[in-house]
Coordinates of C-alpha atoms in Angstrom, one line a residue:
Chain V
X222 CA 0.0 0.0 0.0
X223 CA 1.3 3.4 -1.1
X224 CA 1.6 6.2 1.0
X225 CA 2.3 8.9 -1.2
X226 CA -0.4 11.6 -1.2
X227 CA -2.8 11.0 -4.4
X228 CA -2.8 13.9 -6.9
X229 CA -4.3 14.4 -10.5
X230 CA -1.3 14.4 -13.0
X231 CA -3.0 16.6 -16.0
X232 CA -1.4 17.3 -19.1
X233 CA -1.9 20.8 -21.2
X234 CA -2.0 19.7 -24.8
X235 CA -1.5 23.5 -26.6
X236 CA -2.5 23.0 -30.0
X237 CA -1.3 26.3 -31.3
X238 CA 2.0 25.4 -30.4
X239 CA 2.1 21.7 -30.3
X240 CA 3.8 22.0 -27.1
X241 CA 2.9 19.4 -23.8
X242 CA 3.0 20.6 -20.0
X243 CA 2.7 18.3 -16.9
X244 CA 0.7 19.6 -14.2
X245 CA -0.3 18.4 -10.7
X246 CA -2.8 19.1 -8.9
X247 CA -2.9 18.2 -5.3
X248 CA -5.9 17.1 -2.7
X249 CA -6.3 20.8 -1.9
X250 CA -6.8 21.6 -5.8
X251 CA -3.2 23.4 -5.8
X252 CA -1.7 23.1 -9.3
X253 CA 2.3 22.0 -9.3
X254 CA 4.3 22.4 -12.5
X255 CA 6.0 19.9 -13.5
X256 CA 7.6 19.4 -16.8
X257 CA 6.9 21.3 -20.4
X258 CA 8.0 20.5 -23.8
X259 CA 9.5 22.7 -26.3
X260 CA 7.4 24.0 -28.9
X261 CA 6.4 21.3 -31.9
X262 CA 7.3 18.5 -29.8
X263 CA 3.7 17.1 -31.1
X264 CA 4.0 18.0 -34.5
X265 CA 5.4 15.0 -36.3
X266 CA 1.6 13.7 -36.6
X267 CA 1.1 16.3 -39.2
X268 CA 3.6 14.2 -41.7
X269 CA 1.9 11.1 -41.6
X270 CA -1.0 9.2 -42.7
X271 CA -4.4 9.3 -40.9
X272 CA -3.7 5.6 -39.3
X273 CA -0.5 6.7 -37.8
X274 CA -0.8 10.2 -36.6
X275 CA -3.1 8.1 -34.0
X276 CA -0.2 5.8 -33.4
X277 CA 2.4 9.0 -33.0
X278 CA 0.2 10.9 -30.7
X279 CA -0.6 8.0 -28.5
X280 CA 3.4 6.9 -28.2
X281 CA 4.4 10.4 -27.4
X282 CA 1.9 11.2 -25.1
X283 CA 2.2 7.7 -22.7
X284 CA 6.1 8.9 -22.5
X285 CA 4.5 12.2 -21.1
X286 CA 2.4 10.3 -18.7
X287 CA 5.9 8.2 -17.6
X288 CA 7.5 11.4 -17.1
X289 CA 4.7 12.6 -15.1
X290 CA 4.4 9.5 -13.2
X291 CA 7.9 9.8 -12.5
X292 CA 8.2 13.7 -11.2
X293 CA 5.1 12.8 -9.2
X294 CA 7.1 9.2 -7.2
X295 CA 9.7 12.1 -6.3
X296 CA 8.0 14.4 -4.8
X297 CA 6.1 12.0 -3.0
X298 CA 2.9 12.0 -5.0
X299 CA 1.0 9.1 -6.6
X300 CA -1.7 9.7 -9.7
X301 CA -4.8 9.3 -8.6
X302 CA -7.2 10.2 -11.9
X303 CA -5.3 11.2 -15.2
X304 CA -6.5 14.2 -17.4
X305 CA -5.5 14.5 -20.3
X306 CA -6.8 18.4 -21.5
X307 CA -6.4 20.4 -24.8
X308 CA -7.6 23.3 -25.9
X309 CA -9.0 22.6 -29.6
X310 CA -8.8 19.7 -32.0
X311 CA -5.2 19.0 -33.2
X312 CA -4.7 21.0 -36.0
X313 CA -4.4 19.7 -39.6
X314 CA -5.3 15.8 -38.6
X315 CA -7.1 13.6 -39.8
X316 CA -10.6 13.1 -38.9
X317 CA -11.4 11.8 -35.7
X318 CA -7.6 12.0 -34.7
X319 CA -8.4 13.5 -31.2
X320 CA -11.7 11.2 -30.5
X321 CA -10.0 8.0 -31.5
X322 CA -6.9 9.3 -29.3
X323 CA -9.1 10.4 -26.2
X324 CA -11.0 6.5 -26.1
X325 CA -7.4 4.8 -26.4
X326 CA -6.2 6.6 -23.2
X327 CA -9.5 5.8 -21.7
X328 CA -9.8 2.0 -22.7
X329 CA -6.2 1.7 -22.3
X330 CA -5.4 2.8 -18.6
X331 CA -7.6 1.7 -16.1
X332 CA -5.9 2.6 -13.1
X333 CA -5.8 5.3 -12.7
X334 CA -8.8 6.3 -14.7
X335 CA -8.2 8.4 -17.4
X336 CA -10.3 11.4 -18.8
X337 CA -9.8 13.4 -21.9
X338 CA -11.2 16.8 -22.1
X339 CA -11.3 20.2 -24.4
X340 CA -11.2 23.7 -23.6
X341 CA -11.7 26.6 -25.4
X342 CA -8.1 28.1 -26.7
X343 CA -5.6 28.7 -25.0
X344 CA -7.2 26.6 -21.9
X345 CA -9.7 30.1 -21.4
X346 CA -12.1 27.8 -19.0
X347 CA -13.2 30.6 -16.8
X348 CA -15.1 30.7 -14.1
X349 CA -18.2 28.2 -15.9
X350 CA -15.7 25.1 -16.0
X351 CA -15.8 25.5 -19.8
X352 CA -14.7 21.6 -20.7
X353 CA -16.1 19.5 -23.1
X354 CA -15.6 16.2 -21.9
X355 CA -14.1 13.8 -25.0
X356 CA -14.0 10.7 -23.3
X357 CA -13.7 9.1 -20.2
X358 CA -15.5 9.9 -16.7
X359 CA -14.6 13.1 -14.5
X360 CA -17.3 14.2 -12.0
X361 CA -19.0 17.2 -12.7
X362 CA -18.5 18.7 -9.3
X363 CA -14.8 18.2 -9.8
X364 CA -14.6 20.6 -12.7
X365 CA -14.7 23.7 -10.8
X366 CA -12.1 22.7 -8.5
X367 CA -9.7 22.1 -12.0
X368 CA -11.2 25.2 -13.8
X369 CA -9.6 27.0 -11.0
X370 CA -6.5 25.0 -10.9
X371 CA -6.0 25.6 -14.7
X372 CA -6.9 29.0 -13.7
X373 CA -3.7 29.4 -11.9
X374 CA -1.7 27.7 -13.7
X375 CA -2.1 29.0 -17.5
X376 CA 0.1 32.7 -16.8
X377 CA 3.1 29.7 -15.9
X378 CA 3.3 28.1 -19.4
X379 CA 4.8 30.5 -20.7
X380 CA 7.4 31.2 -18.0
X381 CA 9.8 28.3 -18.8
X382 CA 11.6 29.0 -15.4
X383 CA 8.5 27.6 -13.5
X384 CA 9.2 23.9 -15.4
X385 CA 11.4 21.6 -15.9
X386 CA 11.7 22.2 -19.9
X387 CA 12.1 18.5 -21.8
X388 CA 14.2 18.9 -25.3
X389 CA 12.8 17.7 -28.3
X390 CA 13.9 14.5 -29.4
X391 CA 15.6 14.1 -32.9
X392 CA 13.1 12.5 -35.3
X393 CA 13.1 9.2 -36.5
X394 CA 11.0 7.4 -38.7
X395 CA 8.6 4.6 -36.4
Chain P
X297 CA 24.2 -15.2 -7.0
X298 CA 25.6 -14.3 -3.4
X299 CA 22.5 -12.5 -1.1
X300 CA 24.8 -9.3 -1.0
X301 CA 24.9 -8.5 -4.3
X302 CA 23.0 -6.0 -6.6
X303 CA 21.1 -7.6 -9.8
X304 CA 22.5 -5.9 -12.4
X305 CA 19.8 -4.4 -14.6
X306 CA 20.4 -2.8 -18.5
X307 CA 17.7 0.1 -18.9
X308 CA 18.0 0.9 -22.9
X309 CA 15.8 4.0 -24.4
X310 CA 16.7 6.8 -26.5
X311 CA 15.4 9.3 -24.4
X312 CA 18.0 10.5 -22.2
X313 CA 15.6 12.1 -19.3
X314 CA 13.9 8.8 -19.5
X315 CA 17.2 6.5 -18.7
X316 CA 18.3 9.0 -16.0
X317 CA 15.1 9.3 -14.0
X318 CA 14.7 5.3 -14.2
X319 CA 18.5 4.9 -13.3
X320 CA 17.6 7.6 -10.2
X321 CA 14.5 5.2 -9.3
X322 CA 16.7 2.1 -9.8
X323 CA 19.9 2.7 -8.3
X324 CA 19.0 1.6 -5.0
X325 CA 18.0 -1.7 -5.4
X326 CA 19.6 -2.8 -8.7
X327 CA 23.1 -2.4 -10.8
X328 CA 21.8 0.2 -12.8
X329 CA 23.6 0.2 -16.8
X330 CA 22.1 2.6 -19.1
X331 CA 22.2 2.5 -22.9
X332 CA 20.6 4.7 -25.5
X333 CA 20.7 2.1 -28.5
X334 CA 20.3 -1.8 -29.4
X335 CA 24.3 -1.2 -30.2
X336 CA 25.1 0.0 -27.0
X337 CA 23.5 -1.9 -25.2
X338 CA 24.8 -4.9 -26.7
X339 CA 28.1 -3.3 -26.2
X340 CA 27.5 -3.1 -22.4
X341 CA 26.3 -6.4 -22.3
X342 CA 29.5 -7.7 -23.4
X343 CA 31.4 -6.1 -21.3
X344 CA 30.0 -6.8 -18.1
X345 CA 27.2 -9.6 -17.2
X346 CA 23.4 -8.4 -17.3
X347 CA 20.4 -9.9 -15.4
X348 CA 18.0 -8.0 -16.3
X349 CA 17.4 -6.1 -19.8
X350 CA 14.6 -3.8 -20.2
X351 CA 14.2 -1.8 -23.9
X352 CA 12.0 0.4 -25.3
X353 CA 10.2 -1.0 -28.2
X354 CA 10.7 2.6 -30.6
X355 CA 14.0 3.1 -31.1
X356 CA 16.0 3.8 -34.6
X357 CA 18.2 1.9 -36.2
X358 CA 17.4 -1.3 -33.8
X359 CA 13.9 -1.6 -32.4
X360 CA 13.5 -3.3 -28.9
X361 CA 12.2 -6.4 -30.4
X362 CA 15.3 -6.5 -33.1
X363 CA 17.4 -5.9 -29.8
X364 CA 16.0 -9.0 -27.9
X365 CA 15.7 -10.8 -30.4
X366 CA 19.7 -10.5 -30.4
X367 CA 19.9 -10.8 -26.6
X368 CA 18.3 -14.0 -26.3
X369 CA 20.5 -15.2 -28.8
X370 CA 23.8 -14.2 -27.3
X371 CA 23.0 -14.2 -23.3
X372 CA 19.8 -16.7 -22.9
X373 CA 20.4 -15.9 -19.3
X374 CA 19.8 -12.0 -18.8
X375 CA 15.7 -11.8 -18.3
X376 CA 14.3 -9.9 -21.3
X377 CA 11.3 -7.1 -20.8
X378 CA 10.4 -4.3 -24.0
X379 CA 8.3 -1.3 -23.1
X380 CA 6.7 0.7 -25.3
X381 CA 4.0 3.6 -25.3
X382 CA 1.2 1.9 -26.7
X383 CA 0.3 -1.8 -27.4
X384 CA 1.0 -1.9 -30.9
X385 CA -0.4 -5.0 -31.6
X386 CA 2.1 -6.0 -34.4
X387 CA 5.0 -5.5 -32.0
X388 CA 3.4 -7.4 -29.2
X389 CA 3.0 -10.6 -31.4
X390 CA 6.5 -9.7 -32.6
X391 CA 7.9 -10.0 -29.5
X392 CA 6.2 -12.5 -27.9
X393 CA 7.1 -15.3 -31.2
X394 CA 10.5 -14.4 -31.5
X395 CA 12.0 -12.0 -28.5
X396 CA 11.1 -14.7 -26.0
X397 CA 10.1 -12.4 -23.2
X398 CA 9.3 -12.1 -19.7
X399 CA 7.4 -8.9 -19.5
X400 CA 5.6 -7.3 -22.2
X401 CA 4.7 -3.7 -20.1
X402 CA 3.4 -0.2 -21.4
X403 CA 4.1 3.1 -20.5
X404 CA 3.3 4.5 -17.8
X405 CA 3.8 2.2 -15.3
X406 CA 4.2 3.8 -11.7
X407 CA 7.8 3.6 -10.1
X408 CA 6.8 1.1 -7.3
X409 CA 5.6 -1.4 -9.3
X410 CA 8.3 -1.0 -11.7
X411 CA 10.4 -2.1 -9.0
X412 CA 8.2 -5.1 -7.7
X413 CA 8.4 -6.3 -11.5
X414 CA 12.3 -5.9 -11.6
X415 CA 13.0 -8.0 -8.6
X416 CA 10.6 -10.7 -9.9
X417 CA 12.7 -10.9 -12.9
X418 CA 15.9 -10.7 -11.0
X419 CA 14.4 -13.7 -9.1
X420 CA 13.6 -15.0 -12.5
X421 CA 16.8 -14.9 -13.6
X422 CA 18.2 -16.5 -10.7
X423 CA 16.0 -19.7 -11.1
X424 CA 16.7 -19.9 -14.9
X425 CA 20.8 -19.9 -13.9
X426 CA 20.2 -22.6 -11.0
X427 CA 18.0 -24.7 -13.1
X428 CA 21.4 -24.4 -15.8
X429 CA 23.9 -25.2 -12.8
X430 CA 21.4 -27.9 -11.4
X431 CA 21.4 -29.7 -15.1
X432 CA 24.7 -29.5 -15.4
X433 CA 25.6 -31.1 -11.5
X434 CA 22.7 -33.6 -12.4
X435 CA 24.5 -36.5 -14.2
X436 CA 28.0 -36.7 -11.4
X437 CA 26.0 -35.9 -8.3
X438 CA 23.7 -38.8 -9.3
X439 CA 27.2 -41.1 -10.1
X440 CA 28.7 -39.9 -6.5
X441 CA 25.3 -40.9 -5.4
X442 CA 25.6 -44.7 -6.9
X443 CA 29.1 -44.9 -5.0
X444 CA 28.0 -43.8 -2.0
X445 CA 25.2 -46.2 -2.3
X446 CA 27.6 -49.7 -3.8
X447 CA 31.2 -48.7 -3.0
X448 CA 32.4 -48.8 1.2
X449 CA 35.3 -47.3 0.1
X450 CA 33.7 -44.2 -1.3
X451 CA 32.0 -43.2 2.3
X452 CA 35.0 -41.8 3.9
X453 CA 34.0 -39.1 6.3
X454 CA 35.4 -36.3 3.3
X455 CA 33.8 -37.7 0.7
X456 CA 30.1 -37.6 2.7
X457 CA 30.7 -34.4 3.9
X458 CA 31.6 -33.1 0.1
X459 CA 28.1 -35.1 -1.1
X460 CA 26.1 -33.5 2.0
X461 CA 27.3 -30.0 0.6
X462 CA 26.4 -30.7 -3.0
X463 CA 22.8 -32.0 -1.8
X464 CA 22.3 -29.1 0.0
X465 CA 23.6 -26.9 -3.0
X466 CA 21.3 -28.9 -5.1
X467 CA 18.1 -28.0 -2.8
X468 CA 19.2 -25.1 -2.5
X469 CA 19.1 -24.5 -6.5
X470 CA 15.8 -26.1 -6.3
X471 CA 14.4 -24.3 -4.1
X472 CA 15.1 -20.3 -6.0
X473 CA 13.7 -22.8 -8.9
X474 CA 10.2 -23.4 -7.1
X475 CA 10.4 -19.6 -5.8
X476 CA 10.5 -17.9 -9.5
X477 CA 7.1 -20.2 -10.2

């Protein structure tokens, strides 16, 4: 049995700049930053075909959940619900790219449960929770407690001092 | 292997924040190697001896099925697990036909029961190398045994003492055997 303290690790998908963040937030609804990508880390999907941009996104992203799971063992923390949250469709993908990627991540990971969920851009929830909810289950009474979270957090992703900044990887085909 | 010593483990991925955080969750319980390649890590694995190999499945040049494939060729011993970020279905059936594995396991996994699964593979490995030592002492312990049993000449007091201590070996081996099932 665990004892580290059970935290959401969320992870800020910007679309605009195909960048990743890692976020916790704690029992007390604090948001933590964790670790951020560099710009266009995500954008290798736009190169492929439909099948494999699903493929891409999915491979990248469970290496962001490792990461996340990783910073959160260290500071003592242990996921508790995954959310997985961007703020528009991916740009330039094929149809159905973000649904199809969404229900992996749900079907895929059990424990902890996984949600996916969409905000307007640049994560602009406000005060109304503004999430569409892609797939997965999040309870509605929890939304305010992330809407504020996210709240707090969105001035920091642009301050790369505040995270733990993650190169890019040179590309390579598979 | 003597109750002291570290398993060594070989972590292989070629994303470096990946091999150092693992190496930084490792280190404590395991002889961490790190390598960012199937070449590399095949170079590490010749120079020094490997219990455990873990690989990620995406990698260029050698992918972490390619890579075990190779492993299991040249050191049947070391304990073989690939991880990879998704179950690509392909590579699963890949790896299971011809990499021979123990553990097939996705990202994420959390740290702790990273760990768990390491040590059972370090136990792993140390069955598979006593059931090897145990086949090997099979055929002369069983011809001491016969003279012990049909010569009065071979039960000296040094020569029982010497059987005692290989029939204790022998549980012994059998015994991490029945642990690793």
């Amino acid at each position: 049995m665990s004892d580290r303290e059970p935290a959401w690790l969320v992870v800020l998908i910007d679309t605009e700049l195909l960048r990743w963040s890692a976020v916790g937030i704690d029992s007390r609804g604090q948001a933590f930053p964790l670790i951020q990508s560099e710009a266009g880390n995500l954008d290798e999907y736009k190169e492929l075909a439909a099948d494999d941009q699903v493929s891409f996104l999915r491979h990248r992203l469970s290496g962001v959940l490792q990461r996340g799971f990783d910073r959160f063992y260290a500071r003592g923390k242990k996921a508790s619900h995954i959310l997985l949250i961007s703020d528009g469709p991916f740009p330039n993908s094929a149809e159905g790219v973000t649904k199809q990627l969404a229900e992996h991540f749900v079907e895929w990971m059990i424990n902890p449960p996984v949600a996916f969920l969409m905000t307007p851009s640049a994560f602009n929830v406000g005060h109304e929770a503004k999430f569409d909810v892609i797939a997965g289950d999040f309870l509605r009474s929890n939304l305010v407690t992330l809407s504020r979270a996210i709240d707090g957090i969105v001035s920091q992703l642009g301050q790369p001092e505040c995270w733990e900044l993650i190169p890019n990887a040179k590309k390579h085909p598979g | 292997m003597p109750a002291t010593t570290k398993h060594a483990i070989l972590i292989v991925d070629d994303e470096p924040d990946v091999l150092f955080s693992l190496a930084a969750l490792l280190r404590r319980d395991f002889q961490v190697y790190t390598a960012a390649s199937g070449s590399e890590a095949l170079e590490v694995m010749a120079e020094h001896p490997v219990h455990v190999i873990m690989t990620d499945q995406r990698m260029p040049a050698m992918t972490g099925v390619e890579l075990m494939q190779r492993v299991c060729a040249e050191y049947p011993q070391a304990v073989r697990i690939v991880f990879t970020g998704y179950a690509d279905t392909r590579a699963v059936v890949d790896a299971i036909n011809s990499g021979d594995l123990y553990r097939y396991i996705t990202k994420p996994w959390d740290p702790d029961d990273l760990v768990d699964l390491l040590r059972d593979a370090a136990s792993q490995h140390d069955a598979m190398a006593a059931k090897v030592e145990l086949l090997n002492e099979l055929g002369s312990y069983f011809e001491d045994a016969l003279r012990v049993t049909n010569d009065a000449a071979a039960r000296d007091s040094e020569f029982l003492q010497e059987f005692q201590a290989r029939t204790l070996k022998l549980r012994r081996q059998l015994e991490l055997i029945g642990e690793a099932q």
